[in-house]
mmCIF file of C-alpha atoms in Angstrom:
data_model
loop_
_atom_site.group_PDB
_atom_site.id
_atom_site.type_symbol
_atom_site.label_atom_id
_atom_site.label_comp_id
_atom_site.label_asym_id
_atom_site.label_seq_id
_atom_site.Cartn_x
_atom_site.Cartn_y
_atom_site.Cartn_z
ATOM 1 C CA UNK R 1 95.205 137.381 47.224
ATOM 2 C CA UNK R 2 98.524 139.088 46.651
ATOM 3 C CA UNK R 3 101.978 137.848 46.039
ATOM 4 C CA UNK R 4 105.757 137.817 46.424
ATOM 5 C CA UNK R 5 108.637 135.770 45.868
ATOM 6 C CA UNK R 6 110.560 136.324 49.248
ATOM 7 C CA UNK R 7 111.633 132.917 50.414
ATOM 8 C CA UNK R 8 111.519 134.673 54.159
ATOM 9 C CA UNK R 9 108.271 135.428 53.642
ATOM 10 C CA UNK R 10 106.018 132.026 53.001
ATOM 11 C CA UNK R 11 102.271 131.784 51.689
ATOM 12 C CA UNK R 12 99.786 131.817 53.990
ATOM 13 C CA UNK R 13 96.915 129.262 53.928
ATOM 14 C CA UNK R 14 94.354 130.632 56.590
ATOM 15 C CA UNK R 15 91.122 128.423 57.574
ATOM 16 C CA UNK R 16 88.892 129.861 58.994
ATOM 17 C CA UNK R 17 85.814 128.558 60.918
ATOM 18 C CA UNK R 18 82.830 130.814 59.996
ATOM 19 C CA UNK R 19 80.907 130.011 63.225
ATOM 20 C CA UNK R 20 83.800 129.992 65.826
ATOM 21 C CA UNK R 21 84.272 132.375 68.363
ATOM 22 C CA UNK R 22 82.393 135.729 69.052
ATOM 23 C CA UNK R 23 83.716 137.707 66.152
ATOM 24 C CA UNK R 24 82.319 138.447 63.165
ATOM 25 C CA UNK R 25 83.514 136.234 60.392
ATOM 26 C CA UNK R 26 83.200 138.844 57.953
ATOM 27 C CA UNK R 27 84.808 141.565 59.640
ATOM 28 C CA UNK R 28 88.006 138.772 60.539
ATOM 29 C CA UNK R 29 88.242 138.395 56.786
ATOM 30 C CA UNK R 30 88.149 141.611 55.923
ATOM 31 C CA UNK R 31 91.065 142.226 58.745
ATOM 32 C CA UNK R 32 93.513 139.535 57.113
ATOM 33 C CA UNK R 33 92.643 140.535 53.409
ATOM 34 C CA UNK R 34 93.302 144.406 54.487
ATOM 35 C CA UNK R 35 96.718 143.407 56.553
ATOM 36 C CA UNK R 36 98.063 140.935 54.244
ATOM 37 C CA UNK R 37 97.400 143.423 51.140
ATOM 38 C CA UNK R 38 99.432 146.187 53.031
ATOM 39 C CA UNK R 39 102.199 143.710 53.492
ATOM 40 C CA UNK R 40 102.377 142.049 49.907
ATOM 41 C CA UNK R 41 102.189 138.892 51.576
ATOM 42 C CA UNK R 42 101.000 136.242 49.155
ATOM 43 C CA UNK R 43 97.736 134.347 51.052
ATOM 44 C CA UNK R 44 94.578 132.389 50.664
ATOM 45 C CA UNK R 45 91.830 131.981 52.868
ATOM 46 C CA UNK R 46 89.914 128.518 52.942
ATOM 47 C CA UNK R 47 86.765 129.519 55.051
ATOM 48 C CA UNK R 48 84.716 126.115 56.910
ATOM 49 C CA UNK R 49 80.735 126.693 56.565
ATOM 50 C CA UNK R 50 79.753 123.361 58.490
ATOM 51 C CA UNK R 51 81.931 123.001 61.300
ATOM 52 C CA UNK R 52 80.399 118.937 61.256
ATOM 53 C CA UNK R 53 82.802 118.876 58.846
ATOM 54 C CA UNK R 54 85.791 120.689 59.785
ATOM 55 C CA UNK R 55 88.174 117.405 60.187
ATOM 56 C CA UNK R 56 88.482 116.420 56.784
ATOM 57 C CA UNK R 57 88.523 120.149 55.314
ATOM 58 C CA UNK R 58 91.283 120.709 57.793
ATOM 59 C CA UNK R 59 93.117 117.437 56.411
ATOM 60 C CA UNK R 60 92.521 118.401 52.200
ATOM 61 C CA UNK R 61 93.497 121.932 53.554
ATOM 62 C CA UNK R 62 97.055 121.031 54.783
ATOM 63 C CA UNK R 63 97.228 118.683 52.020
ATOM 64 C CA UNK R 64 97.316 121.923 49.731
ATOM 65 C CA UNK R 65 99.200 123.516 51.827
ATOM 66 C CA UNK R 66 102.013 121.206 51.966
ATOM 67 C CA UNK R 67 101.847 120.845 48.236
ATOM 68 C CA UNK R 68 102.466 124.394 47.680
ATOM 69 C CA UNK R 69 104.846 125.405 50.500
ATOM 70 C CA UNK R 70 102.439 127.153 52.375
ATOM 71 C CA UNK R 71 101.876 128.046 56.201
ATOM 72 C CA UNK R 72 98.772 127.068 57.846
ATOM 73 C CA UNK R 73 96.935 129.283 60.094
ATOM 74 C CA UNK R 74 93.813 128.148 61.867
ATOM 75 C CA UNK R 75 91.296 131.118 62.869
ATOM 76 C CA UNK R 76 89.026 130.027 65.312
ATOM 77 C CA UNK R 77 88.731 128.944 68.998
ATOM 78 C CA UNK R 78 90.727 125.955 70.743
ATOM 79 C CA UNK R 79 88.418 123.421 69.031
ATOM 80 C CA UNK R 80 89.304 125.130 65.613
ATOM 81 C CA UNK R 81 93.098 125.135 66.361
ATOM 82 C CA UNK R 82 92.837 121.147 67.802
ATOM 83 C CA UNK R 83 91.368 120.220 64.129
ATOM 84 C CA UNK R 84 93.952 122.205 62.012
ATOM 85 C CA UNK R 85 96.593 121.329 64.148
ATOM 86 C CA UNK R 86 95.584 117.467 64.385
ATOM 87 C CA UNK R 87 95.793 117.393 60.160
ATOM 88 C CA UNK R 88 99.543 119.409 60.369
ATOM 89 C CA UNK R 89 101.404 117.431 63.091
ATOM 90 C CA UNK R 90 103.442 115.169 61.170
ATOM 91 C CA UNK R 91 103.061 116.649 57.768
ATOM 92 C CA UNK R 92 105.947 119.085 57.724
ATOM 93 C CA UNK R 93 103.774 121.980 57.850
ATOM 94 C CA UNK R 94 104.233 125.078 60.123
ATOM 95 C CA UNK R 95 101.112 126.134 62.213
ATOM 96 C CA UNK R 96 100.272 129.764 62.870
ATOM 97 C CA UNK R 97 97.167 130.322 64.933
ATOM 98 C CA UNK R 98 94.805 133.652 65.096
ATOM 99 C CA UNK R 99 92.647 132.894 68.260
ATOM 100 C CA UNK R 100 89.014 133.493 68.172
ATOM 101 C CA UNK R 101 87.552 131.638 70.668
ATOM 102 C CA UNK R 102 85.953 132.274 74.270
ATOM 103 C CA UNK R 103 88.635 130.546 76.761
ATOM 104 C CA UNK R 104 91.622 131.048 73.775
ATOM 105 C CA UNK R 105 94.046 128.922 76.065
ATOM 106 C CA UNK R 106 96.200 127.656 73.572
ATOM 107 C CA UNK R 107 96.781 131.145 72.124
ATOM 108 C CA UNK R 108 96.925 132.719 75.546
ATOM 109 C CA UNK R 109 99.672 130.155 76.416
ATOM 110 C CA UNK R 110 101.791 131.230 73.463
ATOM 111 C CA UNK R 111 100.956 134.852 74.085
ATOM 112 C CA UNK R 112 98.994 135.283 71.087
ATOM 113 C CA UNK R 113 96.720 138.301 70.927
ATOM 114 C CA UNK R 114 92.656 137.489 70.478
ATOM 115 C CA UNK R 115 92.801 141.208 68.714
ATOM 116 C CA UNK R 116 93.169 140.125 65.178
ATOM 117 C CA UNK R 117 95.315 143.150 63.718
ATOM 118 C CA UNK R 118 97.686 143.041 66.859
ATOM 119 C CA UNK R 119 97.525 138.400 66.348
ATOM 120 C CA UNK R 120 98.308 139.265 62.348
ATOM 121 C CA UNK R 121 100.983 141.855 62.645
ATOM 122 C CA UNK R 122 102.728 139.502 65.341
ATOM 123 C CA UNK R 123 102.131 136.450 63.065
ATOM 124 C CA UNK R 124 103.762 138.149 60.216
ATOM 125 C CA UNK R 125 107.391 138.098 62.362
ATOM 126 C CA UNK R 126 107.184 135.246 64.242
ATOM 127 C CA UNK R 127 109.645 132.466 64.175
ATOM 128 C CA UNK R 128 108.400 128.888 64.409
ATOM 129 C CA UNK R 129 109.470 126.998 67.463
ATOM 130 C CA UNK R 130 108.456 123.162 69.082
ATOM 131 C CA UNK R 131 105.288 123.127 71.129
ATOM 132 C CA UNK R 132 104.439 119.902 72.739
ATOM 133 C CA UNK R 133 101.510 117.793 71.671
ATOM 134 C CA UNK R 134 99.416 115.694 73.936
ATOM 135 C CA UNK R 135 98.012 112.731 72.165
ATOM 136 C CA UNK R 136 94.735 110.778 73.150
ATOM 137 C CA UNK R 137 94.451 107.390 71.218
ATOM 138 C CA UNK R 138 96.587 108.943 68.500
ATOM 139 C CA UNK R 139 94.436 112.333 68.228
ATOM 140 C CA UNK R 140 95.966 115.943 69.253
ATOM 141 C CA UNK R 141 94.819 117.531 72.040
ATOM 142 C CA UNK R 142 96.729 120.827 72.908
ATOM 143 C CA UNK R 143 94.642 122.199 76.046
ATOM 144 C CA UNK R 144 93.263 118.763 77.924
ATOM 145 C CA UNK R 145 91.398 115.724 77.102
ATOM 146 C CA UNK R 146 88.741 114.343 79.324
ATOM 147 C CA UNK R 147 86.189 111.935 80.494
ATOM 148 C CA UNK R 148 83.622 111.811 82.622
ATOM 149 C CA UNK R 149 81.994 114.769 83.889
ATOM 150 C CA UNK R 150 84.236 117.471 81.862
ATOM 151 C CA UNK R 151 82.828 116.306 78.332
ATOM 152 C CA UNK R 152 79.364 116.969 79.847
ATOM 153 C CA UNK R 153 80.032 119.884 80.764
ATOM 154 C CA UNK R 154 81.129 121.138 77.340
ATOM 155 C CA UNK R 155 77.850 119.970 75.870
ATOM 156 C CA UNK R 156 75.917 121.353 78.032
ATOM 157 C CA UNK R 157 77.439 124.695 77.582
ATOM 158 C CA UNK R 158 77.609 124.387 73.623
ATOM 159 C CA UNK R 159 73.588 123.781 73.812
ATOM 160 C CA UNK R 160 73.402 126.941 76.159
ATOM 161 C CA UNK R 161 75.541 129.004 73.674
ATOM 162 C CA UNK R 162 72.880 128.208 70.801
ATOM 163 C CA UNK R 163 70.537 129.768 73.016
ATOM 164 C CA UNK R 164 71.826 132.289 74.610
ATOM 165 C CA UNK R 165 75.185 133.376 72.954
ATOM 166 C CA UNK R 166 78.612 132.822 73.506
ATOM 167 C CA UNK R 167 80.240 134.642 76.479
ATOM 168 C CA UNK R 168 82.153 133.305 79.330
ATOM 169 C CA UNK R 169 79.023 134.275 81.885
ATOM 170 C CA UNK R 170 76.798 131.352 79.748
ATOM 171 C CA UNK R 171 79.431 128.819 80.123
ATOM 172 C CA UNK R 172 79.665 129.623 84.073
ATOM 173 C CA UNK R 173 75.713 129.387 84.455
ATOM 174 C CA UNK R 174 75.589 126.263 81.901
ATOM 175 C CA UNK R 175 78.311 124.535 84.515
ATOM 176 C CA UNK R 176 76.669 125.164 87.277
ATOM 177 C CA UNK R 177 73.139 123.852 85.875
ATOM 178 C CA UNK R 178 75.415 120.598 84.787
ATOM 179 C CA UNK R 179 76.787 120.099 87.901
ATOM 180 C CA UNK R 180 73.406 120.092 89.435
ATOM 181 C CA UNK R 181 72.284 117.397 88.016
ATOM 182 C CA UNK R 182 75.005 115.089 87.301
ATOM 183 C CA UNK R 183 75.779 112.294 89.609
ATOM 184 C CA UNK R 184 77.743 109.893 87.674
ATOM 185 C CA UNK R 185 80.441 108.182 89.515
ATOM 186 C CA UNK R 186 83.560 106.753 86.763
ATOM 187 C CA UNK R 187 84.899 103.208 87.677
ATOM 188 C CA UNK R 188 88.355 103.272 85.830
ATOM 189 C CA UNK R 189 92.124 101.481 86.156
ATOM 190 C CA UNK R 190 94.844 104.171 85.725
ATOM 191 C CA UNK R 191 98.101 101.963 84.415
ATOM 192 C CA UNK R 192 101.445 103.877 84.559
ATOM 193 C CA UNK R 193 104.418 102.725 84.739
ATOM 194 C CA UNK R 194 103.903 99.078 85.080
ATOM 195 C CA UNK R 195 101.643 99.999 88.210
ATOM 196 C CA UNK R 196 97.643 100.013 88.131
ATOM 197 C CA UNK R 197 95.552 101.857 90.431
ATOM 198 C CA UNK R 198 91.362 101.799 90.796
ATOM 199 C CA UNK R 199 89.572 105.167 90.580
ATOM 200 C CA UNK R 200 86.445 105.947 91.301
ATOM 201 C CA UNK R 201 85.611 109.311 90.074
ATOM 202 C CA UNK R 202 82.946 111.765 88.476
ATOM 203 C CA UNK R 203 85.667 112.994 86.308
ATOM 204 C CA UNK R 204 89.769 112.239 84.969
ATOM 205 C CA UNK R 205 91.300 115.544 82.821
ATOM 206 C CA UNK R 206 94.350 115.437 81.172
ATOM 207 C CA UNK R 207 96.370 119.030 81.200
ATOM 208 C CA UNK R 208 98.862 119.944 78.624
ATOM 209 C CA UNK R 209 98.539 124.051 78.844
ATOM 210 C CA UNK R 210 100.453 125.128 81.903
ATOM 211 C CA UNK R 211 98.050 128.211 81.582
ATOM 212 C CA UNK R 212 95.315 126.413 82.352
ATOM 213 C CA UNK R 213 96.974 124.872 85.149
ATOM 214 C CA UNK R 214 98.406 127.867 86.808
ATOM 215 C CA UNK R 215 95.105 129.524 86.548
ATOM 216 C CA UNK R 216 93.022 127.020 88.380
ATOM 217 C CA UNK R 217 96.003 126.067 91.251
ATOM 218 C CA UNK R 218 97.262 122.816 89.598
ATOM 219 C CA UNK R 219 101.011 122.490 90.381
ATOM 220 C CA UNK R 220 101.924 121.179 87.038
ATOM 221 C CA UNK R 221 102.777 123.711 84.664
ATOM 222 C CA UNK R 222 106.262 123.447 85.137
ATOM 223 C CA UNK R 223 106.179 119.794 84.193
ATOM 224 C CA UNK R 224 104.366 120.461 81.343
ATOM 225 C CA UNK R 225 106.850 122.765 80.106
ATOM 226 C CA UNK R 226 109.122 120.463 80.763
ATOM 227 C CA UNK R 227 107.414 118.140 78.492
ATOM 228 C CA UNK R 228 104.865 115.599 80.511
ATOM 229 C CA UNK R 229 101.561 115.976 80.695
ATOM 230 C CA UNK R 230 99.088 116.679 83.764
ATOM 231 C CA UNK R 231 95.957 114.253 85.505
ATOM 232 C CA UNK R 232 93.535 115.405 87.320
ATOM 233 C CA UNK R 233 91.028 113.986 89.094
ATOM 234 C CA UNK R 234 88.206 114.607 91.996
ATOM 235 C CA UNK R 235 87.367 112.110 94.772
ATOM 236 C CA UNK R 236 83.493 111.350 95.205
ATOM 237 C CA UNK R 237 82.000 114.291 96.760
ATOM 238 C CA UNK R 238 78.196 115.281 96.515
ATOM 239 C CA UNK R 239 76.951 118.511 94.859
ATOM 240 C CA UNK R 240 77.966 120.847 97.863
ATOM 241 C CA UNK R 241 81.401 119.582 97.564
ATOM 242 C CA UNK R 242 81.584 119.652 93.907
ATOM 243 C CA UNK R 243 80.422 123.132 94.013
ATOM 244 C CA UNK R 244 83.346 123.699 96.446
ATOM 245 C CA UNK R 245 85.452 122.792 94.231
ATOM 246 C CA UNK R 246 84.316 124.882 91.027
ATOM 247 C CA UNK R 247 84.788 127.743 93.554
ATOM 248 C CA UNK R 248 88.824 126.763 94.412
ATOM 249 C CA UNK R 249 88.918 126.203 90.865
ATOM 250 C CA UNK R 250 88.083 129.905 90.355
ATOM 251 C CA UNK R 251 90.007 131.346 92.528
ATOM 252 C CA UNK R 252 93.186 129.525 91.697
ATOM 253 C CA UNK R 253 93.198 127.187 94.708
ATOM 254 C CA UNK R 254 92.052 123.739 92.900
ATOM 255 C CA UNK R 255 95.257 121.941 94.275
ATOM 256 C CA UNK R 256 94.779 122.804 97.732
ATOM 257 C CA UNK R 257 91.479 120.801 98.133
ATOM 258 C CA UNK R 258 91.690 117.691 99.867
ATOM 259 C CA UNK R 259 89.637 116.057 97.723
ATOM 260 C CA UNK R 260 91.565 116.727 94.381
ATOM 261 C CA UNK R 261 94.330 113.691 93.088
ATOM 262 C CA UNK R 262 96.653 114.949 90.468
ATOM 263 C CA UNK R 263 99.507 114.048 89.238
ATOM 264 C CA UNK R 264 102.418 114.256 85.594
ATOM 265 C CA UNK R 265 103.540 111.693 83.247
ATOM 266 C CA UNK R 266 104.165 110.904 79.726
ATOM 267 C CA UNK R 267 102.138 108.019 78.910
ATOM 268 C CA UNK R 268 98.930 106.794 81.088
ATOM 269 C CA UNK R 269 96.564 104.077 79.899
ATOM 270 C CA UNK R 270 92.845 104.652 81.027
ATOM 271 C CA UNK R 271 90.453 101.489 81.610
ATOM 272 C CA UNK R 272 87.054 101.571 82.017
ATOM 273 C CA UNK R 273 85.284 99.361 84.506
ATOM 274 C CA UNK R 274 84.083 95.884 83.364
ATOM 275 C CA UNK R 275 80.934 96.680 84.771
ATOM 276 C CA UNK R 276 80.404 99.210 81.565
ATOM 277 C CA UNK R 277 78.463 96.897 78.783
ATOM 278 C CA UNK R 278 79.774 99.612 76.120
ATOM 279 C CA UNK R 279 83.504 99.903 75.341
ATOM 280 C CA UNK R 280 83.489 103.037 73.549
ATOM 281 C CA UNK R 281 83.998 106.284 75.919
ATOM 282 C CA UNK R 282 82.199 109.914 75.465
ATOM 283 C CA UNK R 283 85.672 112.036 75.666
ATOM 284 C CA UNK R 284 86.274 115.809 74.677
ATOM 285 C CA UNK R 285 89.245 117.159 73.337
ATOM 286 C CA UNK R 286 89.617 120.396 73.357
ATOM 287 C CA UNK R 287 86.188 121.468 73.962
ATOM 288 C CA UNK R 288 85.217 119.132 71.264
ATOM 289 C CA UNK R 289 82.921 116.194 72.539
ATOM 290 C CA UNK R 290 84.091 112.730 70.251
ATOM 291 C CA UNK R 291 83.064 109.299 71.275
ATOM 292 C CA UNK R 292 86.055 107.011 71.899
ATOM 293 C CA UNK R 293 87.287 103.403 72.348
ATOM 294 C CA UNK R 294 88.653 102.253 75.313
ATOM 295 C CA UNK R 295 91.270 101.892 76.419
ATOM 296 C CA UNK R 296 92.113 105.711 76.611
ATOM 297 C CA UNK R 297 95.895 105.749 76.030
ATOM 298 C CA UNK R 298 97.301 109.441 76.791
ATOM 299 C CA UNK R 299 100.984 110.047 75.715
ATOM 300 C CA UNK R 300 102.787 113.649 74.906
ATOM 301 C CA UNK R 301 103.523 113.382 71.161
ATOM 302 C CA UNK R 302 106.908 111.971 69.978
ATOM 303 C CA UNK R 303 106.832 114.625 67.094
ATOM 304 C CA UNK R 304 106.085 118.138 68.304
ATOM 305 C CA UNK R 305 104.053 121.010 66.561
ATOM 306 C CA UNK R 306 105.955 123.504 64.535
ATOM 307 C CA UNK R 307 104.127 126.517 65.387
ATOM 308 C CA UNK R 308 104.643 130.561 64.350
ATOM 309 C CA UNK R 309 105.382 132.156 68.151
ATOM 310 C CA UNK R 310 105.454 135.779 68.440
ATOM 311 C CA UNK R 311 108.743 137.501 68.800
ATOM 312 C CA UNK R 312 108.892 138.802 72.363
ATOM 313 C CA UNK R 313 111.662 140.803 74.267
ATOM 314 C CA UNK R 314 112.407 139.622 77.776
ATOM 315 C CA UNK R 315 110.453 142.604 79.314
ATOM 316 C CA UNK R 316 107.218 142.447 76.825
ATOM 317 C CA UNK R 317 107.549 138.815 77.887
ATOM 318 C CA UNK R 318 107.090 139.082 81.423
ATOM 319 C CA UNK R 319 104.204 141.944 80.874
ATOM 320 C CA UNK R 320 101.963 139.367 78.807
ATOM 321 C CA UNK R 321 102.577 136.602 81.041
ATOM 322 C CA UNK R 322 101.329 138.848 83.656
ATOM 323 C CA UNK R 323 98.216 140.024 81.744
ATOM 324 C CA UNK R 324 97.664 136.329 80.879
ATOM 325 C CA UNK R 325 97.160 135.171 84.215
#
């Protein structure tokens, strides 16, 4: 750890998950210590070794961090990011982020590099600006929330990256496998608005990274950006048509397909059938599988996130949006 006294230049308080992401843990420490040395930027680094736990370390972490004035920066993929973010929203803390992950969507959004010297000399100038929040039952989610089919999905493809690694090529042969075999059918009341509508669905996800959005042929990302947040949901369809689907998805033509509903707002209440005997819902927030009670209430965050953006001129700008997509 160094130090300095430059008001401009805050401490850092980096945690780090040691088993996010495809990079080497040690290697991304050695990165910020050799970086932040070079600087004279004053730093710690608060490292997570079970990641069961990585809620309440995130929380005592920011606690710290507010304590002593210092920036938070979460290294690690979107799931990471969610839990570091979910313990600074609210606590007058500023969020930096150095992606690490295998989608990185949040970064990617906020054109933040996955190369960790090119994500640490940009974090080192950025300015801290609003991002919106989307909240599910009062917890963060800053890519989508989900139930139904999504959340198995993700654990499917966590329990194929234990076995076979962590690359974007296992999560597309783990979601294929999933949607093989699930057949599950949602029975849910969507209230908005002081109207209720009946769904029947395999799965309901709730956007808030226009990224994301853009990339799969949603037309939402502009009203995300301009502060709602985005449903989607598929019509019952069989594995054929499901497949169909994944394959729009892919190719950026999701909101095409006849079979797709989707829709913005800024709050949405979600209620489970009364034919379920169990009122607690399996959810996942970004990419993290939680179990839930119902209802589901989804609402964009009154207070936003305060988070370190990268200082970009207009034609760097446009460049990154265009390798981003």
């Amino acid at each position: 750890m160094t130090s300095n006294t430059d008001p401009a230049k805050p401490p850092l308080l980096f945690v780090m998950n040691a088993a996010s992401g495809h990079n080497d843990a040690t290697a991304t420490r050695a990165a910020i210590e050799e970086i932040l040395a070079r600087e004279q930027r004053t730093y710690r680094i608060h490292v997570i070794e079970d990641p069961r736990h990585i809620g309440e370390t995130a929380r005592k972490a920011v606690e710290e961090a507010k304590a002593r004035g210092e920036v938070v920066v979460a290294v690690g993929g979107d799931g990471t990011i969610n839990a570091v973010a979910n313990a600074v929203l609210g606590s007058g803390c500023t969020l930096g982020v150095l992606p690490q992950g295998t989608f990185n969507y949040f970064g990617r959004a906020h054109h933040i590099s996955e190369d960790i010297e090119e994500a640490l000399h940009a974090l080192l100038n950025a300015q801290p600006q609003p991002v919106q929040a989307g909240l599910l039952n009062g917890r963060i989610f800053l890519v989508n929330a989900s139930v139904g089919l999504y959340p198995q999905l993700l654990e499917d493809r966590e329990a194929f990256k234990q076995q076979y690694g962590r690359s974007r090529l296992v999560a597309l042969w783990s979601g294929l496998r999933t949607l093989l075999h699930h057949h599950r059918q949602l029975r849910i009341t969507l209230e908005e608005g002081g109207q209720a509508r009946n769904l029947r669905t395999p799965t309901l996800v709730i956007g808030n990274n226009p990224l994301q959005m853009e990339q799969v042929g949603i037309p939402l990302a502009e009203d995300i950006k301009g502060g709602q947040l985005a449903a989607i949901a598929v019509k019952p369809v069989g594995v054929l048509g499901m497949l169909w689907l994944v394959i729009r998805g892919a190719v950026g033509k999701l909101g095409d397909a006849e079979n797709v509903i989707n829709f913005s707002f800024t709050r949405l209440v979600v209620k489970p059938s009364s034919l379920y005997r169990s009122r607690r819902v399996k959810a996942a927030i970004d990419g993290e599988t939680i179990w839930i009670d119902a209802p589901l209430k989804f609402r964009v965050s009154p207070v936003p996130l305060l988070l370190l953006k990268p200082v970009l001129q207009p034609a760097a700008q446009g460049e990154t949006e265009e390798n981003a997509q």
